[in-house]
Coordinates of C-alpha atoms (C1' of nucleotides) in Angstrom, one line a residue:
Chain A
X177 CA 0.0 0.0 0.0
X178 CA 1.7 3.1 -1.2
X179 CA 0.9 6.1 0.9
X180 CA -2.1 7.1 -1.2
X181 CA -0.2 8.9 -3.9
X182 CA -2.6 8.5 -6.7
X183 CA -2.2 11.3 -9.2
X184 CA 0.3 14.1 -9.5
X185 CA -2.4 15.8 -11.5
X186 CA -1.2 19.1 -13.0
X187 CA -3.2 22.1 -12.2
X188 CA -3.8 23.0 -15.8
X189 CA -3.9 20.6 -18.7
X190 CA -3.2 23.4 -21.2
X191 CA -2.4 27.0 -20.7
X192 CA -4.8 29.4 -22.4
X193 CA -3.0 31.4 -25.0
X194 CA -5.5 33.5 -26.8
X195 CA -7.8 36.0 -25.2
X196 CA -10.8 33.8 -26.0
X197 CA -9.5 30.9 -23.9
X198 CA -8.5 33.1 -21.1
X199 CA -12.1 34.3 -20.9
X200 CA -13.3 30.8 -21.0
X201 CA -11.2 29.7 -18.1
X202 CA -12.2 32.7 -16.1
X203 CA -15.9 32.0 -16.9
X204 CA -15.4 28.4 -15.7
X205 CA -13.8 29.4 -12.4
X206 CA -16.4 32.1 -11.8
X207 CA -19.3 29.8 -12.5
X208 CA -17.7 27.1 -10.4
X209 CA -17.5 29.5 -7.4
X210 CA -21.2 30.4 -8.0
X211 CA -22.3 26.8 -8.1
X212 CA -20.2 25.9 -5.1
X213 CA -21.7 28.7 -3.1
X214 CA -25.3 28.3 -4.2
X215 CA -25.6 24.5 -4.2
X216 CA -22.7 23.3 -2.2
X217 CA -20.2 20.6 -2.7
X218 CA -22.8 17.9 -2.9
X219 CA -24.3 19.5 -6.0
X220 CA -21.0 20.5 -7.6
X221 CA -20.7 18.7 -10.9
X222 CA -18.5 19.5 -13.8
X223 CA -21.5 19.4 -16.2
X224 CA -23.4 21.8 -14.0
X225 CA -20.4 24.2 -13.9
X226 CA -19.9 24.1 -17.6
X227 CA -23.6 24.9 -18.2
X228 CA -23.5 27.7 -15.7
X229 CA -20.5 29.1 -17.4
X230 CA -22.2 29.0 -20.7
X231 CA -19.4 26.7 -22.0
X232 CA -19.3 23.2 -23.3
X233 CA -18.2 20.4 -20.9
X234 CA -15.4 19.6 -23.4
X235 CA -13.9 23.1 -23.0
X236 CA -13.8 22.6 -19.2
X237 CA -11.8 19.4 -19.6
X238 CA -9.5 21.1 -22.1
X239 CA -8.0 23.1 -19.3
X240 CA -8.8 21.4 -16.1
X241 CA -7.5 17.8 -15.8
X242 CA -10.3 16.8 -13.4
X243 CA -12.8 18.0 -10.9
X244 CA -10.4 18.6 -8.1
X245 CA -8.1 20.8 -10.1
X246 CA -11.1 23.0 -10.7
X247 CA -11.9 23.2 -7.1
X248 CA -8.3 24.0 -6.4
X249 CA -8.4 26.9 -8.8
X250 CA -11.5 28.3 -7.2
X251 CA -10.0 27.9 -3.8
X252 CA -6.8 29.7 -4.7
X253 CA -8.6 32.6 -6.2
X254 CA -10.9 33.0 -3.2
X255 CA -8.3 32.6 -0.6
X256 CA -6.0 35.1 -2.3
X257 CA -8.8 37.6 -2.2
X258 CA -9.6 37.1 1.5
X259 CA -5.9 37.2 2.4
X260 CA -5.5 40.6 0.7
X261 CA -8.4 42.0 2.7
X262 CA -7.1 41.0 6.1
X263 CA -3.6 42.0 5.1
X264 CA -4.7 45.5 4.2
X265 CA -6.8 45.9 7.3
X266 CA -3.9 44.9 9.6
X267 CA -1.3 46.8 7.6
X268 CA -0.2 50.1 9.1
X269 CA -0.8 51.1 12.6
X270 CA -4.2 52.6 13.2
X271 CA -6.8 52.9 16.0
X272 CA -8.7 49.8 16.9
X273 CA -12.0 51.2 15.8
X274 CA -10.6 51.9 12.4
X275 CA -9.0 48.5 12.1
X276 CA -12.3 46.9 13.1
X277 CA -14.2 49.0 10.6
X278 CA -12.0 48.2 7.8
X279 CA -11.8 44.6 8.6
X280 CA -15.6 44.3 8.8
X281 CA -16.1 46.2 5.6
X282 CA -13.6 44.2 3.7
X283 CA -14.7 40.8 5.0
X284 CA -18.3 41.5 4.3
X285 CA -17.5 42.8 0.8
X286 CA -15.5 39.7 0.1
X287 CA -18.4 37.5 1.1
X288 CA -21.0 39.5 -0.7
X289 CA -20.3 38.0 -4.1
X290 CA -20.5 34.3 -3.2
X291 CA -21.9 34.4 0.3
X292 CA -21.3 30.8 1.4
X293 CA -18.3 30.0 -0.8
X294 CA -15.9 30.4 2.0
X295 CA -17.6 28.0 4.4
X296 CA -18.2 25.4 1.6
X297 CA -14.5 25.6 0.7
X298 CA -13.5 25.1 4.3
X299 CA -16.0 22.5 5.4
X300 CA -17.3 20.6 2.5
X301 CA -15.0 20.6 -0.4
X302 CA -12.3 18.0 0.0
X303 CA -8.9 19.4 0.7
X304 CA -7.5 16.1 -0.3
X305 CA -4.8 16.0 -2.9
X306 CA -2.5 18.8 -3.9
X307 CA -4.4 21.5 -2.1
X308 CA -3.6 20.2 1.3
X309 CA -0.4 22.2 1.6
X310 CA -1.9 25.3 0.0
X311 CA -4.8 25.1 2.4
X312 CA -2.5 24.9 5.4
X313 CA -0.4 27.7 4.1
X314 CA -3.5 29.9 3.7
X315 CA -4.7 29.2 7.2
X316 CA -1.2 30.0 8.6
X317 CA -0.9 33.3 6.8
X318 CA -4.5 34.1 7.6
X319 CA -3.8 33.7 11.3
X320 CA -0.6 35.5 11.1
X321 CA -2.3 38.7 10.0
X322 CA -4.9 38.4 12.8
X323 CA -2.2 37.7 15.3
X324 CA -0.3 40.8 14.2
X325 CA -3.4 42.9 14.8
X326 CA -4.1 41.2 18.1
X327 CA -0.5 41.8 19.3
X328 CA -0.9 45.5 18.3
X329 CA -4.1 46.2 20.2
X330 CA -4.4 43.7 23.0
X331 CA -2.8 44.7 26.3
X332 CA -2.3 41.3 27.7
X333 CA 0.2 39.5 25.5
X334 CA -0.4 36.0 26.5
X335 CA -2.2 33.5 24.3
X336 CA -1.9 35.7 21.3
X337 CA -2.4 32.8 19.0
X338 CA -5.6 31.6 20.7
X339 CA -7.0 35.1 20.8
X340 CA -6.3 35.5 17.1
X341 CA -8.0 32.2 16.4
X342 CA -11.0 33.1 18.5
X343 CA -11.3 36.5 17.0
X344 CA -11.1 35.2 13.4
X345 CA -13.5 32.4 13.9
X346 CA -16.0 34.6 15.7
X347 CA -15.9 37.1 12.8
X348 CA -16.3 34.3 10.3
X349 CA -19.2 32.8 12.2
X350 CA -21.1 36.1 12.3
X351 CA -20.5 36.7 8.6
X352 CA -21.4 33.2 7.7
X353 CA -24.6 33.4 9.7
X354 CA -25.6 36.7 8.1
X355 CA -24.8 35.3 4.7
X356 CA -27.2 32.4 5.3
X357 CA -29.9 34.9 6.1
X358 CA -29.1 37.3 3.3
X359 CA -28.4 40.0 5.8
X360 CA -24.8 40.8 4.9
X361 CA -25.5 44.4 4.2
X362 CA -27.6 45.3 7.3
X363 CA -25.9 48.4 8.9
X364 CA -26.7 47.2 12.4
X365 CA -24.7 44.1 11.7
X366 CA -21.7 46.1 10.6
X367 CA -21.9 48.1 13.7
X368 CA -22.3 45.3 16.1
X369 CA -19.6 43.2 14.6
X370 CA -17.3 46.1 14.8
X371 CA -18.2 46.5 18.5
X372 CA -17.6 42.9 19.1
X373 CA -14.1 43.2 17.7
X374 CA -13.3 46.3 19.6
X375 CA -14.7 45.0 22.9
X376 CA -12.8 41.8 22.7
X377 CA -9.5 43.4 21.7
X378 CA -9.6 46.2 24.2
X379 CA -11.3 44.3 26.9
X380 CA -9.2 43.9 30.1
X381 CA -8.9 40.3 31.2
X382 CA -10.3 40.6 34.7
X383 CA -12.8 43.4 34.2
X384 CA -15.3 44.0 36.9
X385 CA -18.7 42.7 36.1
Chain B
X255 CA -49.2 23.0 -10.5
X256 CA -50.0 22.3 -6.9
X257 CA -47.7 24.2 -4.5
X258 CA -45.1 21.5 -4.2
X259 CA -47.0 19.4 -1.7
X260 CA -45.5 16.1 -2.6
X261 CA -45.6 13.9 0.4
X262 CA -47.2 14.2 3.8
X263 CA -44.6 11.7 4.8
X264 CA -45.2 10.6 8.4
X265 CA -42.3 10.9 10.7
X266 CA -42.4 7.2 11.6
X267 CA -43.7 4.3 9.5
X268 CA -44.2 2.2 12.6
X269 CA -43.7 2.9 16.2
X270 CA -41.2 0.6 17.9
X271 CA -43.1 -1.5 20.5
X272 CA -40.5 -3.9 22.0
X273 CA -37.3 -2.9 23.7
X274 CA -35.4 -4.4 20.9
X275 CA -36.8 -2.1 18.2
X276 CA -36.5 1.0 20.4
X277 CA -32.8 0.2 20.6
X278 CA -32.6 -0.3 16.9
X279 CA -34.2 3.1 16.2
X280 CA -32.0 4.7 18.7
X281 CA -28.9 3.1 17.1
X282 CA -30.0 4.3 13.7
X283 CA -30.5 7.9 14.8
X284 CA -27.2 7.9 16.7
X285 CA -25.3 6.4 13.7
X286 CA -27.0 8.9 11.4
X287 CA -25.7 11.7 13.5
X288 CA -22.3 10.2 13.4
X289 CA -22.3 9.8 9.7
X290 CA -23.7 13.3 9.2
X291 CA -21.0 14.8 11.4
X292 CA -18.1 12.8 10.0
X293 CA -18.9 12.6 6.3
X294 CA -21.4 15.4 5.8
X295 CA -24.6 15.5 3.9
X296 CA -22.9 14.6 0.6
X297 CA -21.9 11.2 2.0
X298 CA -25.0 10.6 4.0
X299 CA -26.7 7.5 2.5
X300 CA -29.2 5.3 4.1
X301 CA -27.1 2.2 3.5
X302 CA -24.1 3.8 5.1
X303 CA -26.1 4.7 8.2
X304 CA -27.6 1.3 8.5
X305 CA -24.1 -0.2 8.3
X306 CA -22.7 2.2 10.8
X307 CA -25.6 1.4 13.1
X308 CA -24.8 -2.3 12.8
X309 CA -28.3 -2.8 11.4
X310 CA -29.7 -4.0 8.2
X311 CA -31.0 -1.5 5.7
X312 CA -34.4 -3.1 5.8
X313 CA -34.7 -2.3 9.5
X314 CA -34.1 1.3 8.8
X315 CA -37.0 1.4 6.3
X316 CA -39.2 -0.4 8.8
X317 CA -39.3 2.7 10.9
X318 CA -38.3 5.7 8.7
X319 CA -40.4 6.2 5.6
X320 CA -37.5 7.9 3.8
X321 CA -34.2 9.5 4.1
X322 CA -35.6 12.9 5.0
X323 CA -37.6 11.5 7.9
X324 CA -34.3 10.2 9.3
X325 CA -32.6 13.5 9.0
X326 CA -35.6 15.2 10.6
X327 CA -35.3 12.8 13.6
X328 CA -31.6 13.6 13.9
X329 CA -32.3 17.2 13.7
X330 CA -35.0 17.2 16.3
X331 CA -32.9 15.3 18.8
X332 CA -29.9 17.5 18.3
X333 CA -31.8 20.8 18.4
X334 CA -33.6 19.8 21.6
X335 CA -30.3 19.1 23.2
X336 CA -28.8 22.4 22.3
X337 CA -31.9 24.3 23.3
X338 CA -31.8 22.8 26.7
X339 CA -28.2 23.9 27.1
X340 CA -28.8 27.6 26.3
X341 CA -32.0 27.6 28.2
X342 CA -30.3 26.4 31.4
X343 CA -27.5 28.9 31.0
X344 CA -29.8 31.8 30.6
X345 CA -32.3 30.6 33.2
X346 CA -32.0 32.4 36.6
X347 CA -30.2 35.6 37.1
X348 CA -26.5 35.3 37.6
X349 CA -23.4 37.3 37.0
X350 CA -22.2 37.7 33.4
X351 CA -19.1 35.7 34.0
X352 CA -21.0 32.8 35.4
X353 CA -23.5 32.9 32.5
X354 CA -20.6 32.9 30.1
X355 CA -18.9 30.1 31.8
X356 CA -21.9 27.9 31.8
X357 CA -22.8 28.7 28.3
X358 CA -19.4 27.9 27.0
X359 CA -19.2 24.7 29.0
X360 CA -22.6 23.5 27.8
X361 CA -22.1 24.5 24.2
X362 CA -18.7 22.8 24.0
X363 CA -20.1 19.7 25.7
X364 CA -23.0 19.6 23.3
X365 CA -20.6 19.7 20.3
X366 CA -18.1 17.3 21.7
X367 CA -20.1 14.2 20.7
X368 CA -20.6 15.0 17.1
X369 CA -18.4 18.0 16.5
X370 CA -19.7 19.2 13.2
X371 CA -23.2 17.9 13.3
X372 CA -24.7 21.3 14.1
X373 CA -23.1 23.1 11.1
X374 CA -24.0 20.3 8.8
X375 CA -27.6 20.4 10.0
X376 CA -27.8 24.1 9.5
X377 CA -25.8 24.5 6.2
X378 CA -25.9 21.3 4.2
X379 CA -28.8 19.1 5.1
X380 CA -31.9 20.2 3.3
X381 CA -34.5 21.9 5.4
X382 CA -37.0 21.1 2.7
X383 CA -40.1 19.2 3.5
X384 CA -41.8 19.1 6.9
X385 CA -38.8 20.3 8.9
X386 CA -39.1 23.8 7.6
X387 CA -41.4 24.9 10.3
X388 CA -39.5 23.0 13.0
X389 CA -36.3 24.5 11.8
X390 CA -37.7 28.1 12.0
X391 CA -39.2 27.4 15.4
X392 CA -35.8 26.2 16.7
X393 CA -34.0 29.3 15.4
X394 CA -36.7 31.5 17.0
X395 CA -36.5 29.9 20.4
X396 CA -32.7 29.7 20.2
X397 CA -32.5 33.4 19.6
X398 CA -35.1 34.2 22.3
X399 CA -32.9 32.6 25.0
X400 CA -29.9 34.6 23.8
X401 CA -31.9 37.7 23.6
X402 CA -33.1 37.2 27.2
X403 CA -29.5 37.0 28.3
X404 CA -28.5 40.0 26.3
X405 CA -31.3 42.1 27.7
X406 CA -30.2 41.1 31.2
X407 CA -26.6 42.0 30.9
X408 CA -26.3 44.6 28.2
X409 CA -26.6 48.2 29.3
X410 CA -27.7 49.7 26.1
X411 CA -31.1 48.2 25.2
X412 CA -31.1 49.0 21.5
X413 CA -30.7 46.4 18.8
X414 CA -31.2 43.6 21.3
X415 CA -32.1 41.2 18.6
X416 CA -29.1 42.0 16.4
X417 CA -26.8 41.7 19.4
X418 CA -28.2 38.3 20.3
X419 CA -27.7 37.2 16.7
X420 CA -24.1 38.4 16.6
X421 CA -23.3 36.9 19.9
X422 CA -24.8 33.5 19.1
X423 CA -23.2 33.3 15.7
X424 CA -19.9 34.3 17.1
X425 CA -20.0 31.6 19.7
X426 CA -21.0 29.1 17.1
X427 CA -18.3 30.2 14.8
X428 CA -15.6 29.8 17.4
X429 CA -16.9 26.4 18.4
X430 CA -17.2 25.2 14.9
X431 CA -13.7 26.3 14.1
X432 CA -12.4 24.5 17.1
X433 CA -14.3 21.4 16.3
X434 CA -12.8 21.3 12.9
X435 CA -9.3 21.3 14.4
X436 CA -10.1 18.9 17.2
X437 CA -9.5 21.5 19.7
X438 CA -12.8 21.6 21.5
X439 CA -11.3 20.8 24.9
X440 CA -8.4 23.2 25.0
X441 CA -8.7 25.2 28.2
X442 CA -7.4 28.4 26.6
X443 CA -10.2 28.2 24.2
X444 CA -12.8 28.0 27.0
X445 CA -11.2 31.0 28.7
X446 CA -11.0 33.2 25.6
X447 CA -14.5 32.4 24.4
X448 CA -15.7 33.3 27.8
X449 CA -13.9 36.5 27.7
X450 CA -15.2 37.3 24.3
X451 CA -18.8 36.9 25.6
X452 CA -18.2 39.0 28.7
X453 CA -16.3 41.7 26.8
X454 CA -19.1 42.1 24.2
X455 CA -21.9 42.0 26.7
X456 CA -20.5 44.3 29.2
X457 CA -18.6 46.5 26.7
X458 CA -19.9 50.1 26.6
X459 CA -20.9 51.2 23.2
X460 CA -18.7 54.2 22.8
X461 CA -15.7 53.1 24.8
X462 CA -12.5 55.1 24.6
X463 CA -9.9 53.4 22.5
Chain C
dG74 C1' -46.7 -23.1 19.8
dA75 C1' -49.3 -19.4 17.2
dG76 C1' -49.1 -15.1 15.7
dA77 C1' -47.2 -10.6 15.9
dA78 C1' -43.2 -7.9 15.9
dT79 C1' -38.7 -7.4 14.3
dA80 C1' -34.6 -8.2 11.5
dT81 C1' -32.1 -9.5 7.2
dA82 C1' -29.7 -8.7 2.8
dA83 C1' -30.0 -9.6 -2.0
dA84 C1' -31.7 -7.1 -5.7
dC85 C1' -33.4 -3.3 -8.5
dA86 C1' -34.6 0.6 -11.0
dA87 C1' -33.4 5.1 -11.7
dG88 C1' -30.4 8.4 -12.0
dA89 C1' -26.2 10.9 -11.7
dT90 C1' -21.7 12.0 -13.1
dA91 C1' -16.8 12.3 -14.5
dC92 C1' -14.7 12.2 -18.5
dT93 C1' -13.6 11.1 -23.8
dC94 C1' -13.5 11.7 -28.5
dA95 C1' -14.5 12.7 -33.1
dC96 C1' -15.6 16.7 -35.3
dA97 C1' -16.6 21.9 -36.0
dT98 C1' -15.2 26.6 -35.7
dT99 C1' -12.1 30.5 -34.9
dT100 C1' -7.6 32.7 -34.8
dA101 C1' -3.0 33.8 -36.2
dA102 C1' 1.1 33.4 -39.1
dC103 C1' 3.0 33.6 -43.5
Chain D
dG298 C1' -5.6 33.0 -48.9
dT299 C1' -4.0 29.1 -47.2
dT300 C1' -2.7 26.4 -43.5
dA301 C1' -2.0 24.8 -39.0
dA302 C1' -2.6 25.5 -34.4
dA303 C1' -5.8 26.8 -31.0
dT304 C1' -10.2 26.5 -29.3
dG305 C1' -14.9 25.0 -28.8
dT306 C1' -18.7 21.5 -29.0
dG307 C1' -21.9 18.0 -27.0
dA308 C1' -23.5 13.4 -27.6
dG309 C1' -22.0 9.4 -25.7
dT310 C1' -20.1 6.0 -22.3
dA311 C1' -19.0 3.4 -18.7
dT312 C1' -19.3 3.3 -14.0
dC313 C1' -21.0 4.0 -9.8
dT314 C1' -24.2 5.4 -6.4
dT315 C1' -28.3 5.1 -3.8
dG316 C1' -33.0 5.0 -2.1
dT317 C1' -36.2 1.7 -1.6
dT318 C1' -38.7 -2.9 -1.9
dT319 C1' -39.6 -7.5 -0.9
dA320 C1' -39.4 -12.2 0.2
dT321 C1' -37.6 -14.6 3.9
dA322 C1' -35.7 -15.6 8.5
dT323 C1' -35.5 -14.9 13.4
dT324 C1' -37.2 -13.4 17.9
dC325 C1' -40.5 -12.0 21.1
dT326 C1' -45.2 -12.2 23.6
dC327 C1' -48.8 -14.6 25.4

DNA sequence: GAGAATATAAACAAGATACTCACATTTAAC
DNA sequence: GTTAAATGTGAGTATCTTGTTTATATTCTC
């Protein structure tokens, strides 16, 4: 029993050379993200994606060697996007409230296009083959940025990593829940999520009750 | 076109009368929860559940008219459990910290058995047929309990519902994330989640930064 | 021991789905 | 304008899954 190394599976079967094919590939990835977000991994079929992209199934397989390669492409694109948001928010030094505001705004914006894509990618879609490393690397960098922010605003310096993890998963939970209820752009939500972040970051460990 | 009323679909095809059959039904529901949590809705098949329960597929269909009825049973059981946890935590008046501690402890305990069942139930499994109402009713009561706690501890009384929603989804997000990483019983997590709740609930709206 | 309750698993029908291939069309180079 | 490469097409296939039934066997109750 070899350790489950089944397929090297290149990420692209052929590189698109003309503008036409670049557009095709882009349409496929975009449609894939839509299908994944709207129907979930269980309903994610290559035929469905091709149809949603307004492209023949043959064209899909001209560029993506198999289903997983397509998911990988979608994942890479989405994760890159999210990473850039958090990186920007945590970039220069700024007051907590501004950090929170920018983070909330960016995160909500990033989820407004395909509201549940993020969760589907994390929970349902298999991280099996080649994306395992990419996935871990994303998580690591994702946390790093949060940790940087936490270190900057939090007084107590213990447990920075845990705090970062709690903060990030709390934010994601709120956004995911709002996405499920089509409430991503409710202003009260923005405000309250911002307050949650501020309160947690500037809260003193043993505050009086 | 009648408005999509396809099947009345009773929740049980036959009531278990003997102790034996009660155990069978229980085993099926339990195994179903396990499968749902470990493999997700995409891999949830009646045959797989029967096998996981150590029971023949025929026995499953002796009591559950179809797949959805089984999911409904699982959902009802799990939601009842979670509801009792939050209800108890928000019951009598007690200091915020104690409320937070009990809530965290109960919620984590409730998720320790089948770590991702809750999310799968909410996100992946279809709420289609008869469970639509039950689902909504659960959400409503769930929120009510949170709202009661929020009203009790929060100074500012505006946006109580939003605050309750943000709080509950934040807690769920953190727990879900921890569950994914098999970290549900890390003590730092308990502590930080508790602090998050306290900080948010007792945080003053326009705190100085 | 009779009849009801309960359990079994082989079998099926229906559908889904990942992927190929032989062919059509468009683009670009000369 | 001709040609070859690039690109696009979609019916077809082979395989697998899966929900459900049913005829039969076992166990319980009285």
